[in-house]
CSV table of C-alpha atoms in Angstrom, one decimal:
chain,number,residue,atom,x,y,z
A,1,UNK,CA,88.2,197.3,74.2
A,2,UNK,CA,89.3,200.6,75.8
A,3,UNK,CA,91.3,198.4,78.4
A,4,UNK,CA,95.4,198.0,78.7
A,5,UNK,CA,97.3,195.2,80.1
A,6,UNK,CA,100.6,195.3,80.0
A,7,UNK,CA,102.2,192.4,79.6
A,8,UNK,CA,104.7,192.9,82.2
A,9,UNK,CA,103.9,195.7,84.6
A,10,UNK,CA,107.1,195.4,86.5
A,11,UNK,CA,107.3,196.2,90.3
A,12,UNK,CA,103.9,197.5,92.3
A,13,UNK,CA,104.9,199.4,95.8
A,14,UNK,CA,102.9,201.0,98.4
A,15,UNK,CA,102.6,204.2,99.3
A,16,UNK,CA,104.6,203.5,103.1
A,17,UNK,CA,107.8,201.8,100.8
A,18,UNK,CA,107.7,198.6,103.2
A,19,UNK,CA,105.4,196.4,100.2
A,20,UNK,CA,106.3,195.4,96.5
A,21,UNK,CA,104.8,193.0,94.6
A,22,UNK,CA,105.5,191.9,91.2
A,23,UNK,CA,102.2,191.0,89.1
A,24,UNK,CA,102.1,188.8,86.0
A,25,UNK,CA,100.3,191.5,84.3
A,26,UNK,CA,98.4,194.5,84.9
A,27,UNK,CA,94.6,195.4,83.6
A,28,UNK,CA,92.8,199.0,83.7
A,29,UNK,CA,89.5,198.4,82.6
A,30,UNK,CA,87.0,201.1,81.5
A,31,UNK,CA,83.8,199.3,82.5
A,32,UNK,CA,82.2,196.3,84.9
A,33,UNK,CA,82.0,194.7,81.6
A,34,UNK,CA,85.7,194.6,80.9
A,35,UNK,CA,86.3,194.3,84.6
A,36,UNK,CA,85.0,190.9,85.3
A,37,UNK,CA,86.0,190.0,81.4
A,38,UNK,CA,89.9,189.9,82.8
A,39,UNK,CA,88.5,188.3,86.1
A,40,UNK,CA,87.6,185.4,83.9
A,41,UNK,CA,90.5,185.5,81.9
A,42,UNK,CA,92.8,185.1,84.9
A,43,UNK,CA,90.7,182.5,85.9
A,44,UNK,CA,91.5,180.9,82.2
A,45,UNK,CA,95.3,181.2,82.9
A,46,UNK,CA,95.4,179.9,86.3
A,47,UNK,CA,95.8,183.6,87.7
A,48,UNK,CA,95.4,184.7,91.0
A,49,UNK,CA,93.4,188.3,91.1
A,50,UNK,CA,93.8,191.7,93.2
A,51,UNK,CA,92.3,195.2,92.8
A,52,UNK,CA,94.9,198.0,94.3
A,53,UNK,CA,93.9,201.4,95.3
A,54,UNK,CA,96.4,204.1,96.1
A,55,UNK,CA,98.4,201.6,98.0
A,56,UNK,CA,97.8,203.0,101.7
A,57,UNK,CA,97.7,200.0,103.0
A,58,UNK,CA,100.7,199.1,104.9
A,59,UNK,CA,100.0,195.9,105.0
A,60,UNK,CA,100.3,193.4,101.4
A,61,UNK,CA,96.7,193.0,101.4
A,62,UNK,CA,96.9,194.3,97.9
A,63,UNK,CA,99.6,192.6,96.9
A,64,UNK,CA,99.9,189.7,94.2
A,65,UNK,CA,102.0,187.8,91.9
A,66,UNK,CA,98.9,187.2,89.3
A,67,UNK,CA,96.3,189.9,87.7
A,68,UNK,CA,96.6,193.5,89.2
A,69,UNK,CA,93.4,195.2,88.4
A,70,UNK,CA,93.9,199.2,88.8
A,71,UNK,CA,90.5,201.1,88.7
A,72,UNK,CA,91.5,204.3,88.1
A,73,UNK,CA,89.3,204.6,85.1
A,74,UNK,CA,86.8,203.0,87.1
A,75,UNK,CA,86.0,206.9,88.6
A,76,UNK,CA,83.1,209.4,89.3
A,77,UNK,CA,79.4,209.6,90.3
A,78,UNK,CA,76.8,207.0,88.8
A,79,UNK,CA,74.4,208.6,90.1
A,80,UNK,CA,72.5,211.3,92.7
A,81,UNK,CA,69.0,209.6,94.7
A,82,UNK,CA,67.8,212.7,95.9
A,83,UNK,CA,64.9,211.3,97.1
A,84,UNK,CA,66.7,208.5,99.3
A,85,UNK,CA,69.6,210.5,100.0
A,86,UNK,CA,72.3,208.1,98.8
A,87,UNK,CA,74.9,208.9,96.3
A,88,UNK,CA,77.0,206.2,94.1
A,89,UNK,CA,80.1,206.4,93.3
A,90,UNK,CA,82.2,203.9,90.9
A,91,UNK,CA,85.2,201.9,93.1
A,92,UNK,CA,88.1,203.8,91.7
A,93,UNK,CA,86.8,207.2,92.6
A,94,UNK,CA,89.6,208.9,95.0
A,95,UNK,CA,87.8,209.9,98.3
A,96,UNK,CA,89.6,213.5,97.5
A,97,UNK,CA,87.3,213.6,94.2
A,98,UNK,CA,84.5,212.2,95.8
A,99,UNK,CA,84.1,214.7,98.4
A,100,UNK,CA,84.7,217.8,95.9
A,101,UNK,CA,81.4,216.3,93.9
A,102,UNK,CA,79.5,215.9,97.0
A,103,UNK,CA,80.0,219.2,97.9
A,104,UNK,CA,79.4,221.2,94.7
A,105,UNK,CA,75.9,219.4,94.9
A,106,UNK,CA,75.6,220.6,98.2
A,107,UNK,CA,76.0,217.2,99.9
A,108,UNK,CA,78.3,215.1,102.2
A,109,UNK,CA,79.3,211.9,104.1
A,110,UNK,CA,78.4,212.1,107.7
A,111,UNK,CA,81.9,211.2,108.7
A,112,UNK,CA,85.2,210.8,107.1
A,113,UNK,CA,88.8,209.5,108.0
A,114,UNK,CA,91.8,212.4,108.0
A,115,UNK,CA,93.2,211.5,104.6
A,116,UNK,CA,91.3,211.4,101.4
A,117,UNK,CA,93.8,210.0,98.9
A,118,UNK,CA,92.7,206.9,99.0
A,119,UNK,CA,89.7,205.3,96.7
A,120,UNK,CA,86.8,204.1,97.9
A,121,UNK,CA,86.8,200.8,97.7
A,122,UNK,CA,90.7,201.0,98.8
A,123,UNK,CA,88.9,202.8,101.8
A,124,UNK,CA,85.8,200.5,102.9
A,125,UNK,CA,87.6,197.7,101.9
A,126,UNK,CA,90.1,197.9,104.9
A,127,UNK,CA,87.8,199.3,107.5
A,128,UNK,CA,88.8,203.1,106.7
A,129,UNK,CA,87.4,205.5,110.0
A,130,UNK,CA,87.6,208.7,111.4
A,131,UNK,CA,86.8,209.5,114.9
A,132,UNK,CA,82.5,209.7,115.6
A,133,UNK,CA,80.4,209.2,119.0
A,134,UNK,CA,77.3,208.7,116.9
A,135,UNK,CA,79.1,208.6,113.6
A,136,UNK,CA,80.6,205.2,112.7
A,137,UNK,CA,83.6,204.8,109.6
A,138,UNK,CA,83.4,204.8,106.2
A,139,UNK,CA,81.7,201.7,105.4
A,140,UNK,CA,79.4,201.9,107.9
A,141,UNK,CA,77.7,204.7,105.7
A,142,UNK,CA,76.9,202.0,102.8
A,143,UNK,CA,73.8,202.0,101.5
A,144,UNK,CA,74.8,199.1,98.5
A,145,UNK,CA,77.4,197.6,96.7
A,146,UNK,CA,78.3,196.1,93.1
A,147,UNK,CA,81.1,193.6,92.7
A,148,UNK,CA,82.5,190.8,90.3
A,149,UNK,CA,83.1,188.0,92.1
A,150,UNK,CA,85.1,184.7,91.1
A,151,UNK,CA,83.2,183.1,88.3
A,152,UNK,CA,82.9,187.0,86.7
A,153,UNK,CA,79.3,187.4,87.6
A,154,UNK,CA,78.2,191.1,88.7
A,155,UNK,CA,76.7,191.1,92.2
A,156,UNK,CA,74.7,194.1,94.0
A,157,UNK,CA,73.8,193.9,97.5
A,158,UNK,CA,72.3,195.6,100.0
A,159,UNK,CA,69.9,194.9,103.3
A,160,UNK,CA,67.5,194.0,101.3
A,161,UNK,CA,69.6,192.0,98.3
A,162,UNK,CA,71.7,189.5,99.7
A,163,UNK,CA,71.9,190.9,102.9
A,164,UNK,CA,74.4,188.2,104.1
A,165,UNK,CA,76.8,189.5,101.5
A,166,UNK,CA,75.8,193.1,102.5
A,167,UNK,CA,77.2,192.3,105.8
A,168,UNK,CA,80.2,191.1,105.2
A,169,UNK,CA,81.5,192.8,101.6
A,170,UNK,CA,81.5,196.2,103.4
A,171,UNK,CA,84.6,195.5,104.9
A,172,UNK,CA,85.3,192.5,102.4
A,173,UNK,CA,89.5,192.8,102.7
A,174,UNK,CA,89.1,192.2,98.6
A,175,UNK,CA,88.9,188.5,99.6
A,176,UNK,CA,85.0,188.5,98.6
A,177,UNK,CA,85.3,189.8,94.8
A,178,UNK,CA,86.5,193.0,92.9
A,179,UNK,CA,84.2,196.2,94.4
A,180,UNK,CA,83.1,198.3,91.0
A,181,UNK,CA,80.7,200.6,93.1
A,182,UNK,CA,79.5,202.2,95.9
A,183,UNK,CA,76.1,203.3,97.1
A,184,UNK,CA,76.4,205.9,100.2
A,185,UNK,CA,74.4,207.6,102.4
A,186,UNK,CA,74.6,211.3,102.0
A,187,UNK,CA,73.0,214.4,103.7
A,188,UNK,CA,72.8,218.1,103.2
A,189,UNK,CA,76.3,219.7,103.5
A,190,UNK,CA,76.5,221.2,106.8
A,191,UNK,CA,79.5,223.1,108.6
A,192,UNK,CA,81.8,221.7,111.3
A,193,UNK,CA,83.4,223.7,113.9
A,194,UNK,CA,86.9,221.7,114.9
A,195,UNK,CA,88.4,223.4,118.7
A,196,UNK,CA,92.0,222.3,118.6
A,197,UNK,CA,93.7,222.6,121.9
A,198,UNK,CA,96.7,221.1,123.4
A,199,UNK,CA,96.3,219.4,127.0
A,200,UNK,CA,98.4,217.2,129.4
A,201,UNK,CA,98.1,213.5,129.0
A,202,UNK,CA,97.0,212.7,132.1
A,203,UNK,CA,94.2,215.2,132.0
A,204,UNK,CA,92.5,213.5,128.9
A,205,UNK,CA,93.1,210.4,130.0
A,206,UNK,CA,91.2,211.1,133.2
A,207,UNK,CA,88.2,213.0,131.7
A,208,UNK,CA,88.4,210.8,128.4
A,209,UNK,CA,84.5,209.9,129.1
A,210,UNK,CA,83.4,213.4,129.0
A,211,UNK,CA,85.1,214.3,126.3
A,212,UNK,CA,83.7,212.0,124.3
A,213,UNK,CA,80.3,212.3,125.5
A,214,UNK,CA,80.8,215.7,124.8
A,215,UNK,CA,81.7,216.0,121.3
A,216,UNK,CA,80.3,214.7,118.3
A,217,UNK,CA,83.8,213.8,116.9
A,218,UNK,CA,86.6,214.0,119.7
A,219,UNK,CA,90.6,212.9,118.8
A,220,UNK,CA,93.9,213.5,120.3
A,221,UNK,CA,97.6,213.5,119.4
A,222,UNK,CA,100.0,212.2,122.2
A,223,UNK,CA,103.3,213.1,121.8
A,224,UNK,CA,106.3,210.3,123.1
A,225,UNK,CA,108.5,211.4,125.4
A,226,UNK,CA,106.1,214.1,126.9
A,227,UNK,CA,102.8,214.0,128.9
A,228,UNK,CA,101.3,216.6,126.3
A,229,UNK,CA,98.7,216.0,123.7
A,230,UNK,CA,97.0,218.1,121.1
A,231,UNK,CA,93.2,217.4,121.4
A,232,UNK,CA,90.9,218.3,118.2
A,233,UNK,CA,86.9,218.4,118.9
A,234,UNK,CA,84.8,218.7,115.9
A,235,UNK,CA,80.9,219.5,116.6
A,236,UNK,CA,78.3,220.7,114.0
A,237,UNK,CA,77.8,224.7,114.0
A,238,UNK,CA,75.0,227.4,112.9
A,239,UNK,CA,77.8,228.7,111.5
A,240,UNK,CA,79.1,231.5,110.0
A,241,UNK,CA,81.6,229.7,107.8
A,242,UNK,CA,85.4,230.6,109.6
A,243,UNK,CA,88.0,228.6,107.6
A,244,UNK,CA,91.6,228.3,108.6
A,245,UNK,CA,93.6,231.5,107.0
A,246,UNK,CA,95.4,231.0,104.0
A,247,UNK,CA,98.6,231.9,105.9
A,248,UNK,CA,97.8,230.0,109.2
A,249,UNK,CA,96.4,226.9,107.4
A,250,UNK,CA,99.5,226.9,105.3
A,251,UNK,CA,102.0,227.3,108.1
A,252,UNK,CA,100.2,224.9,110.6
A,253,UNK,CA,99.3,222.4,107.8
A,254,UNK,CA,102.2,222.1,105.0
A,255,UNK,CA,105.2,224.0,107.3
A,256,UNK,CA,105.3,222.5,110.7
A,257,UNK,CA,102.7,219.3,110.3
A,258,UNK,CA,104.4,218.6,106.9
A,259,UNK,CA,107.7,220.4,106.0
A,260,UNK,CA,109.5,220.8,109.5
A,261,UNK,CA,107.8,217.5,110.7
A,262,UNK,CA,109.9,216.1,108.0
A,263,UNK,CA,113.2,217.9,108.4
A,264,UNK,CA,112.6,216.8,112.6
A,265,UNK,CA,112.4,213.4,111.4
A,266,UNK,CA,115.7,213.3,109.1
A,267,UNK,CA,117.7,214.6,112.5
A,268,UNK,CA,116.1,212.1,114.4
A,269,UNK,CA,116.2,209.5,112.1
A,270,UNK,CA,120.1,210.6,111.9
A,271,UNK,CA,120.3,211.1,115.6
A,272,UNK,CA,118.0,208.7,117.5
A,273,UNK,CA,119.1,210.5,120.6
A,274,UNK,CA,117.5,213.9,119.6
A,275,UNK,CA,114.5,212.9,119.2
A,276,UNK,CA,113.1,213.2,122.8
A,277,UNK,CA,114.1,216.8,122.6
A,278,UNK,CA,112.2,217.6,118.9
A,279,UNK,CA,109.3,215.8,121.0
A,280,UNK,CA,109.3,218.3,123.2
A,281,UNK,CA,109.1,221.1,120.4
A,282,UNK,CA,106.6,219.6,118.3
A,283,UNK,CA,104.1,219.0,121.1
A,284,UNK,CA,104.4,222.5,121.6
A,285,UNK,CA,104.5,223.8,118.4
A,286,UNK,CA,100.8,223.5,117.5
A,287,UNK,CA,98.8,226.4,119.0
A,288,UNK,CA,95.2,226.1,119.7
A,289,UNK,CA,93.1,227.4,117.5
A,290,UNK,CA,89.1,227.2,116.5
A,291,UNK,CA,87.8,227.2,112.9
A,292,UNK,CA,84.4,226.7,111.0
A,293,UNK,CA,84.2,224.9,107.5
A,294,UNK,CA,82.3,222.1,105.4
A,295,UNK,CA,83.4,218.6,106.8
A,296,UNK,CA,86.0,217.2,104.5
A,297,UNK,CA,87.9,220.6,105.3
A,298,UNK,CA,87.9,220.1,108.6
A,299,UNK,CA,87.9,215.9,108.9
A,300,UNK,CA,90.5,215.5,106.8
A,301,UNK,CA,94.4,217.0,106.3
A,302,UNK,CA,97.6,216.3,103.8
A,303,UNK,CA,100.1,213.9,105.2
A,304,UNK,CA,103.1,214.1,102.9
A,305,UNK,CA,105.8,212.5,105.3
A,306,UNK,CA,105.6,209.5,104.7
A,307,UNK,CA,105.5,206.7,107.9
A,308,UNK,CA,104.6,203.3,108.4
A,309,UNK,CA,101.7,202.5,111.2
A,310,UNK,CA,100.1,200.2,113.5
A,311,UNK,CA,96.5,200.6,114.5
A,312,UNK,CA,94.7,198.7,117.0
A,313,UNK,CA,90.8,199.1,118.2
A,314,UNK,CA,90.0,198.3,121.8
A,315,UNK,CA,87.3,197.8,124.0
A,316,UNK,CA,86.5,202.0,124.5
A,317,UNK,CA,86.1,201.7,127.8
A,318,UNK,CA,89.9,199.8,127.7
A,319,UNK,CA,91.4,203.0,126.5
A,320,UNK,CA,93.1,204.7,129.4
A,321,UNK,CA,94.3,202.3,130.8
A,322,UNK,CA,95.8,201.5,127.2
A,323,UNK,CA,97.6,204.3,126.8
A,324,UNK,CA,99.2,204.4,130.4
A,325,UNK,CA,100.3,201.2,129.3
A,326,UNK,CA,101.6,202.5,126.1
A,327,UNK,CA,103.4,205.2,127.7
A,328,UNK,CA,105.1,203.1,130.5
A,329,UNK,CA,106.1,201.1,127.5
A,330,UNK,CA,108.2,203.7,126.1
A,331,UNK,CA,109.6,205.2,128.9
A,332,UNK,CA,111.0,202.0,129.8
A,333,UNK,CA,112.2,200.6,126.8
A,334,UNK,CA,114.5,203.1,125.9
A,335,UNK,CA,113.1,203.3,122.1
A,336,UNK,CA,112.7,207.0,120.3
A,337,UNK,CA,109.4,207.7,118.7
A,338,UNK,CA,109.1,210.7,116.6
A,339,UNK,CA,105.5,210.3,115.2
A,340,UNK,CA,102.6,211.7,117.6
A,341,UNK,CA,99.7,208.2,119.0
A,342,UNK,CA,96.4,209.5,117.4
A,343,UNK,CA,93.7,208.3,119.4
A,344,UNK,CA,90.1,208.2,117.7
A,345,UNK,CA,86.6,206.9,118.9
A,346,UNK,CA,83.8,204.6,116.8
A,347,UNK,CA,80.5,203.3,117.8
A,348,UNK,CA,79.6,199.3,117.5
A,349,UNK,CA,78.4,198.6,114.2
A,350,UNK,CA,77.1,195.8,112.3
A,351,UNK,CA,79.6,194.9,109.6
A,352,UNK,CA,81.3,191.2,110.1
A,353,UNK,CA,84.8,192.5,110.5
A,354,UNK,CA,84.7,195.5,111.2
A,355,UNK,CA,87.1,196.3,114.0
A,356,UNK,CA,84.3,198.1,115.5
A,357,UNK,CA,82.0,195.1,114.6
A,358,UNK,CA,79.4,194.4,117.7
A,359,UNK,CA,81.8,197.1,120.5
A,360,UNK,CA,82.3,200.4,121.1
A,361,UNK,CA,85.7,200.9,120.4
A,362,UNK,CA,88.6,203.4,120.4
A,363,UNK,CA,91.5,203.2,117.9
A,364,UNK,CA,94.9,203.8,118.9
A,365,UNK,CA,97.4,204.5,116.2
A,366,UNK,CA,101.4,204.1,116.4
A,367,UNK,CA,103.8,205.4,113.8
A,368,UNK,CA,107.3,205.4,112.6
A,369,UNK,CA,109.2,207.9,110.2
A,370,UNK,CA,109.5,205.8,106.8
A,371,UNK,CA,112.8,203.8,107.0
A,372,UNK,CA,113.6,203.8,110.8
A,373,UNK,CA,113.2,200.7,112.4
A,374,UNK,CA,109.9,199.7,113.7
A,375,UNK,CA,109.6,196.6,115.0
A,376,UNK,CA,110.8,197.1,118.6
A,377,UNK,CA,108.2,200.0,118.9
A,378,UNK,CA,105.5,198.2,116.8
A,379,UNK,CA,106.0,194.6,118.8
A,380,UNK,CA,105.7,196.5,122.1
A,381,UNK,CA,103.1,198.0,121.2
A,382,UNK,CA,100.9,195.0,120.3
A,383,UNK,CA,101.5,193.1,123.0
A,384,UNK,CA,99.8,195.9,124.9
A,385,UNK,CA,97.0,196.0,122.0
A,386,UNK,CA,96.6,192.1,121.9
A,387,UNK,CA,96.1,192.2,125.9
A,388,UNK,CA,93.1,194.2,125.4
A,389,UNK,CA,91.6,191.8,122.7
A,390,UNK,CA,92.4,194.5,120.2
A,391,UNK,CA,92.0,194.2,116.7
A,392,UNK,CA,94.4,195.4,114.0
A,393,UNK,CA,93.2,198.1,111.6
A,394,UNK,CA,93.0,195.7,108.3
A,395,UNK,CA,95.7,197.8,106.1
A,396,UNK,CA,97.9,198.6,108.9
A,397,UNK,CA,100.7,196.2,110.4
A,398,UNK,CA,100.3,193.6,112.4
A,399,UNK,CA,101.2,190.4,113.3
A,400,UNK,CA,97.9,188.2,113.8
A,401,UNK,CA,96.5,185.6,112.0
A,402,UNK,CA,93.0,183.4,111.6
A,403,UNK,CA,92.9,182.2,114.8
A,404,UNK,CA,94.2,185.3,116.8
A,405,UNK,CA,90.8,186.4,114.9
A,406,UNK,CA,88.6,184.2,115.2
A,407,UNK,CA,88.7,184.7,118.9
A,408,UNK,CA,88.1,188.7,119.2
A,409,UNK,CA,85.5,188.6,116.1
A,410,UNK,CA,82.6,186.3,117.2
A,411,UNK,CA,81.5,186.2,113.5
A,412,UNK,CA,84.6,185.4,112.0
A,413,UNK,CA,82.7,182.3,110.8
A,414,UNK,CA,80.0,183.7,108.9
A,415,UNK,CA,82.9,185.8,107.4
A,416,UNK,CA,84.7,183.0,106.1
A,417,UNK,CA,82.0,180.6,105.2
A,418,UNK,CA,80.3,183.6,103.0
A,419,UNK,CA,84.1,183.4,101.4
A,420,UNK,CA,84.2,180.1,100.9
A,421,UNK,CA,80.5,180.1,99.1
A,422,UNK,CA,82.0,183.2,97.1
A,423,UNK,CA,85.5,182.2,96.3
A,424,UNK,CA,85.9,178.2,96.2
A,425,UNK,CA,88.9,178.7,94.2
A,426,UNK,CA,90.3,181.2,96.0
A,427,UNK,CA,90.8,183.5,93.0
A,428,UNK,CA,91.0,186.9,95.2
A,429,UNK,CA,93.4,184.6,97.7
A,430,UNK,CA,96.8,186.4,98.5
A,431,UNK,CA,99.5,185.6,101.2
A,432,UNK,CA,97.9,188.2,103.2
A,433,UNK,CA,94.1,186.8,103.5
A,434,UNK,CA,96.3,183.1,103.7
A,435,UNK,CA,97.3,184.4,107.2
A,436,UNK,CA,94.4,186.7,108.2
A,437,UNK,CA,91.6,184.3,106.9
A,438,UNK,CA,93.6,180.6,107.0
A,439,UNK,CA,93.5,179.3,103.6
């Protein structure tokens, strides 16, 4: 068998710093064979089970003191359905990689969130987005899915093949069984022209409802401390291909979104009181500018200081008013906030728990610089979020549990009686589903 456990794998941590966990062993299988062959075996020794991804969760979804399965030799494209348009890719395929292959065989997702470290199951399985009118997240872009569940049995699903599975495992939080792969919808790749522009808070609040009618894929940046945003609109284009310059893309993107971001954030972590000020600077610092490219070039960008976040989808309509209340929030309270709010759109769709499940919704992100402390900010914060029947992103923090959910997703039910059909035992169980799903 071409798969290693190590006996003891020592401590797991996430990629925010703020989760460890230490499992009883670790297992990389090779295959679905091996796969739900150590499934089966933690199921012999009494063993809890979780897959991990890259660990961009913030949250300890994927934490556990039993089996850790890593996928990372569960990678690459299965196979290309020209003739349906769908791609499948195998569960431990980083979203980076994924994108690359699509795009050599001149094909791509629809939409995408602004990272792409993470791998796809990782992704789907916490309700991963982007920012779409028409486009919805990741997961919405299923076509089918393969996974081990419990008793090691190999399940695929789809509308058409256990479609009440289908539903739900898109979003599944790992609680339904170990994803192996991932069938996607796919289309010719096509270019993306993104307008980034900065403009006053109360001027995007107040024409938020064009904007997004307007644009295919509309987000903006607000900046604590200031009543300026940086606003990014990305539509489809004719073209001709205009990419970022080398030099531009390197000083907008890795000097002052990466490299000073992170020297501004050491002063104000240092000095809390500066931090208004750099707030000032940075909202300023990002020009506007226009560029043409394929999508995952323009969808998504590095992000290598490292933060923890809160993300919480409202009612779309809710939205302004949101962020007014956001904003009074912090200029009351007295706390310093040196991460820009992103603020991203997504149409209803018709996954169980997906936080756009059955509303139009719009997501509003909060963040902190790794090791300041968060809670004051993040509490605030959702209070205002839980006021608006928000609901959390799945593998960001939060505080809510089953019945906090059970009220803002009207088929939390059907997500937790599929769970129960799945998962008697509660093999996949961690603390974290304990709280989110009751036990």
């Amino acid at each position: 068998m071409g798969s290693t456990a190590s006996g003891n794998s020592g401590t797991w941590r996430n990629w925010g710093g703020n989760v460890t966990a230490r499992p009883a062993r670790e297992v990389t299988p090779a295959s679905v064979e091996e796969l739900a062959a150590a499934v089966r075996r933690a199921a012999e020794d009494g063993l809890r089970v979780k897959a991990v991804g890259t660990g961009h969760s913030f949250t300890s979804i994927a934490a556990t003191d039993g089996v850790l399965i890593r996928p990372h030799l569960l990678t690459g494209i299965r196979g290309i359905d020209r003739a349906n348009m769908t791609v499948t890719a195998q569960a431990g395929t980083p979203l980076k990689r994924l994108n690359m292959a699509l795009a050599r065989e001149g094909l791509s997702l629809t939409n995408m969130g602004d990272i792409m470290e993470q791998t796809v199951s990782g992704a789907i399985s916490t309700g991963t987005h982007g920012t779409g009118r028409d486009s919805a997240s990741i997961a919405a872009q299923i076509k089918g899915l393969e996974l081990v569940t419990a008793d090691g049995s190999v399940l695929t699903c789809s509308e058409k093949e256990n479609p009440d599975v289908f539903a739900a495992a898109r979003i599944g939080l790992g609680a339904l069984g170990v994803v192996t792969a991932v069938t996607f919808a796919v289309e010719p790749v096509f270019l993306l022209t993104a307008r980034e522009e900065p403009m006053p808070l109360e001027k995007v609040l107040a024409e938020f409802d064009e904007l997004w009618a307007e644009n295919e894929h509309f987000e903006f940046y607000w900046f604590p401390h200031t009543g300026s945003t940086n606003t990014k609109r990305n539509n489809r284009s004719a073209g001709p291909e205009n990419p970022v310059g080398r030099w531009a893309g390197w000083f907008e993107d890795e000097f002052l979104s990466n490299g000073v971001f992170q020297v501004a954030n050491w002063v104000g972590r240092a000095v809390p009181a500066t931090v208004p000020a750099i707030a000032r600077i940075s909202s300023r610092a990002l020009s506007a500018r226009t560029y043409t490219d394929i999508p995952y070039k323009v969808f998504t960008s590095p992000r290598r200081v490292r933060f923890v976040e809160m993300e919480y989808a409202v009612p779309r309509a809710a939205l302004p008013e949101t962020l007014r209340e956001l904003k009074a929030m912090v200029d009351r309270s007295g706390v310093r906030v040196s991460f820009p709010v992103e603020v991203r759109t997504a149409p209803a769709d018709d996954i169980t728990l997906s936080t756009a499940s059955g509303r139009d919704s719009a997501y509003v992100a909060v963040h902190m610089f790794r090791g300041t402390p968060y809670q004051r900010y993040f509490t605030a914060a959702e209070r205002i979020f839980t006021a608006h029947e928000g609901r959390p992103h799945w593998g960001k923090i939060h505080t809510r549990d089953a019945a906090y959910f059970s009220g803002v997703y009207p088929r939390f039910g059907e997500f937790t009686a599929l769970r129960d059909r799945l998962d008697p035992e509660r093999r996949f169980q961690n603390d974290y589903l304990r709280r989110v799903l009751g036990s």
